[in-house]
Amino acid sequence: MASRAGTLVDMTTSATPRERLLNAAGELFYRDGLGIGVDALCKAAGVSKKSMYQLFRSKDEVIAESLASRGPAYQAALLPGPDDERSPRERILTVFERQDQLAAEGNFLGCPFVSAAVELKDPEHPGSVVARHFKQHLTDFFRAELVAAEAEDPETLAVQLTLVFDGASARAVIRAQALAGIGTVTAAALLDAAGVRQTVGAGQAGQGS
Amino acid sequence: MASRAGTLVDMTTSATPRERLLNAAGELFYRDGLGIGVDALCKAAGVSKKSMYQLFRSKDEVIAESLASRGPAYQAALLPGPDDERSPRERILTVFERQDQLAAEGNFLGCPFVSAAVELKDPEHPGSVVARHFKQHLTDFFRAELVAAEAEDPETLAVQLTLVFDGASARAVIRAQALAGIGTVTAAALLDAAGVRQTVGAGQAGQGS
DNA sequence: GCCATCGTAAACCGATCGGTTTACGATGGT
DNA sequence: ACCATCGTAAACCGATCGGTTTACGATGGC
């Protein structure tokens, strides 16, 4: 092993083959689609095919694992941390603001989990299962915030927000007319309509209309 | 030619090779993804590869043309006809109701245009261009209805509704928790928030000004 | 009957697919 | 110094990829 033994870990080139492969897979599958060949994948990762096939059973498993390994970072990039003490409404809208920023950067190709599920078609594929789990986590986050905000129907609204998230993602993929920040605006409209306002737990029973 | 000459047209086997190919392509690309081979495609269409390659320049062109040919039928299945004289709000919600119905049928794999764009990645691919055009038409329909309903900001709301449409489509692909009719509910919430109600201004259905 | 046209079936091309195997260089434990 | 382990490089496998070509059957105009 070139790197694992030392007490210090070299950040640039020394990641274990598994990590290098998963990182390369996460990027290449996202950028070029799942159709990319294992030869190109291994070459980009600097890993031999033999190593890959003794770390993973198949390309499908690499797909699923690379998606799963991508989850935490993607979630950290979108969701506010527990230290963010703003109102639930603001914490929710942060997700959409960050997504809008990503989409504005140009190399955004939509939510990697939705893209993978679309390409896989088969909902039983391990990669599809991972994608479904990620979406569930996103919905869970929304629901928890909405419960904290004492929203009327947290479950429905949480799913609606997830739907908006995916819709904004789809618009980015298809590169429809710009209208910057449309995701955030739409999420805010739904929160407004449900009476979820800036303040938390103030016993505010007011309706949007 | 087996069919074109006769005055009577055989409905089952007589479509021209181009039509057979486009029909098969529309279905197979949607069901199995754009990765399906031209051999399988031609076999399913009952068309020789030679015929295909003298009807189209490349597989990419078949992709684009099959998407384009699918547009009118898909639009007809979703959008209300001009003879439907209900209020703009109801005409808009019809789109989401029909989409929810499609999604409930089980073999729904999301909007074919979004799926194609996701798989193609390249926004300049002829297929991506066709997909973008279809979305534009959908947004155009929403905007026209919202103008008729004298909504305050038809442009933004039209894009928001398209976003909801694509989000509902993504949820179907990923097979997230059911919550039937979530697309319709969300669209209705946005219309409510924008003050687009059942009746339009003077109670005149269809056109408003 | 003749012939051009349209279309299918299938062989063929080089490249690449997912996956396996062979061979060999570096490493670390003892 | 020895040797097992880990990893890479590359050959190799049958199948399939997108695309071309050859050969031949059916059709309709004249």
XYZ file of N, CA and C in Angstrom, chain B residues 47-120:
222
model
N -37.515 -2.997 -39.323
C -36.879 -2.172 -40.350
C -35.409 -2.563 -40.425
N -34.871 -2.622 -41.591
C -33.459 -2.982 -41.710
C -32.577 -1.780 -41.355
N -31.365 -2.094 -40.915
C -30.443 -1.020 -40.579
C -30.162 -0.144 -41.789
N -30.098 -0.797 -42.926
C -29.845 -0.011 -44.137
C -30.929 1.043 -44.334
N -32.173 0.620 -44.193
C -33.279 1.579 -44.351
C -33.146 2.712 -43.345
N -32.837 2.329 -42.118
C -32.728 3.350 -41.089
C -31.662 4.378 -41.445
N -30.520 3.882 -41.938
C -29.414 4.811 -42.180
C -29.555 5.566 -43.491
N -30.579 5.215 -44.276
C -30.787 6.095 -45.416
C -31.990 6.993 -45.157
N -32.682 6.738 -44.050
C -33.741 7.659 -43.617
C -33.193 8.695 -42.649
N -32.171 8.275 -41.869
C -31.579 9.203 -40.896
C -30.061 9.147 -41.010
N -29.438 10.244 -40.695
C -27.989 10.336 -40.804
C -27.279 9.502 -39.739
N -27.884 9.442 -38.542
C -27.214 8.791 -37.421
C -28.232 8.422 -36.348
N -27.793 7.671 -35.382
C -28.661 7.339 -34.258
C -29.104 8.607 -33.536
N -28.194 9.569 -33.406
C -28.545 10.824 -32.742
C -29.724 11.494 -33.433
N -29.732 11.419 -34.761
C -30.836 12.037 -35.482
C -32.136 11.273 -35.227
N -32.043 9.961 -35.116
C -33.231 9.173 -34.782
C -33.757 9.586 -33.410
N -32.850 9.782 -32.470
C -33.243 10.221 -31.128
C -34.027 11.522 -31.215
N -33.429 12.494 -31.888
C -34.069 13.807 -31.967
C -35.421 13.725 -32.676
N -35.453 13.022 -33.795
C -36.694 12.952 -34.577
C -37.777 12.182 -33.827
N -37.384 11.147 -33.124
C -38.394 10.372 -32.402
C -38.965 11.201 -31.254
N -38.103 12.002 -30.633
C -38.611 12.900 -29.589
C -39.580 13.908 -30.192
N -39.163 14.494 -31.294
C -39.996 15.512 -31.931
C -41.340 14.927 -32.353
N -41.298 13.708 -32.879
C -42.542 13.103 -33.358
C -43.463 12.744 -32.204
N -42.858 12.585 -31.028
C -43.646 12.225 -29.860
C -44.364 13.427 -29.267
N -43.850 14.600 -29.552
C -44.351 15.823 -28.938
C -45.859 16.026 -29.056
N -46.396 16.065 -30.266
C -47.827 16.352 -30.439
C -48.725 15.413 -29.642
N -48.444 14.105 -29.694
C -49.291 13.152 -28.978
C -49.226 13.379 -27.470
N -47.997 13.616 -26.990
C -47.824 13.826 -25.556
C -48.558 15.083 -25.118
N -48.447 16.105 -25.953
C -49.119 17.353 -25.648
C -50.640 17.178 -25.661
N -51.113 16.436 -26.650
C -52.557 16.207 -26.754
C -53.073 15.419 -25.561
N -52.220 14.549 -25.022
C -52.640 13.728 -23.887
C -52.700 14.541 -22.602
N -51.941 15.620 -22.536
C -51.853 16.393 -21.299
C -52.686 17.671 -21.323
N -52.583 18.404 -22.417
C -53.231 19.714 -22.468
C -54.698 19.591 -22.851
N -55.521 20.446 -22.288
C -56.929 20.480 -22.687
C -57.052 21.078 -24.079
N -58.020 20.624 -24.832
C -58.222 21.162 -26.167
C -58.823 22.545 -26.108
N -58.818 23.242 -27.239
C -59.394 24.593 -27.295
C -60.903 24.576 -27.089
N -61.490 23.385 -27.240
C -62.939 23.261 -27.059
C -63.309 23.178 -25.581
N -62.304 22.925 -24.751
C -62.558 22.848 -23.309
C -62.742 24.260 -22.774
N -63.980 24.570 -22.402
C -64.293 25.962 -22.067
C -64.335 26.230 -20.580
N -63.653 25.365 -19.815
C -63.612 25.643 -18.386
C -62.658 26.808 -18.102
N -62.610 27.199 -16.858
C -61.781 28.359 -16.502
C -60.306 28.036 -16.715
N -59.491 29.059 -16.898
C -58.044 28.865 -17.039
C -57.480 28.039 -15.901
N -57.921 28.306 -14.690
C -57.436 27.526 -13.548
C -57.703 26.043 -13.735
N -58.907 25.722 -14.156
C -59.251 24.315 -14.352
C -58.503 23.720 -15.532
N -58.334 24.507 -16.553
C -57.583 24.026 -17.723
C -56.125 23.744 -17.351
N -55.580 24.569 -16.507
C -54.203 24.347 -16.047
C -54.126 23.096 -15.182
N -55.050 22.996 -14.246
C -54.983 21.864 -13.320
C -55.215 20.537 -14.027
N -55.930 20.600 -15.147
C -56.138 19.378 -15.936
C -54.815 18.728 -16.318
N -53.850 19.551 -16.658
C -52.529 19.031 -17.049
C -51.943 18.181 -15.918
N -52.042 18.682 -14.708
C -51.442 17.970 -13.575
C -52.258 16.743 -13.184
N -53.559 16.864 -13.343
C -54.394 15.689 -13.057
C -54.062 14.557 -14.019
N -53.920 14.915 -15.272
C -53.607 13.878 -16.265
C -52.217 13.300 -16.020
N -51.295 14.140 -15.619
C -49.953 13.642 -15.328
C -49.994 12.715 -14.113
N -50.759 13.103 -13.107
C -50.880 12.245 -11.928
C -51.476 10.897 -12.306
N -52.445 10.930 -13.211
C -53.031 9.672 -13.676
C -51.991 8.804 -14.362
N -51.231 9.401 -15.266
C -50.173 8.663 -15.958
C -49.216 8.037 -14.944
N -48.810 8.836 -13.969
C -47.836 8.360 -12.982
C -48.400 7.211 -12.166
N -49.719 7.212 -11.997
C -50.345 6.164 -11.182
C -50.444 4.849 -11.950
N -50.295 4.920 -13.254
C -50.494 3.717 -14.065
C -49.362 2.705 -13.963
N -48.223 3.144 -13.449
C -47.180 2.171 -13.143
C -46.032 2.130 -14.115
N -46.343 2.171 -15.403
C -45.255 2.108 -16.387
C -44.769 3.497 -16.780
N -45.074 4.443 -15.933
C -44.658 5.819 -16.198
C -43.219 6.017 -15.745
N -42.408 6.543 -16.623
C -40.984 6.716 -16.304
C -40.581 8.175 -16.379
N -41.532 9.049 -16.084
C -41.230 10.467 -16.113
C -41.397 11.065 -17.488
N -41.287 12.366 -17.560
C -41.409 13.077 -18.829
C -40.294 12.606 -19.768
N -40.676 12.100 -20.949
C -39.679 11.563 -21.885
C -38.656 12.608 -22.315
N -39.074 13.853 -22.328
C -38.166 14.907 -22.780
C -37.108 15.213 -21.729
N -37.539 15.252 -20.486
C -36.563 15.454 -19.409
C -35.614 14.263 -19.343
N -36.165 13.066 -19.449
C -35.318 11.874 -19.400
C -34.266 11.910 -20.494
N -34.693 12.271 -21.698
C -33.747 12.320 -22.809
C -32.663 13.360 -22.552
N -33.066 14.522 -22.062
C -32.086 15.580 -21.800
C -31.091 15.142 -20.739
N -31.584 14.430 -19.733
C -30.702 13.947 -18.673
C -29.681 12.964 -19.239
N -30.150 12.075 -20.100
C -29.239 11.074 -20.646
C -28.256 11.674 -21.639
N -28.703 12.681 -22.354
C -27.844 13.259 -23.390
C -26.759 14.148 -22.797
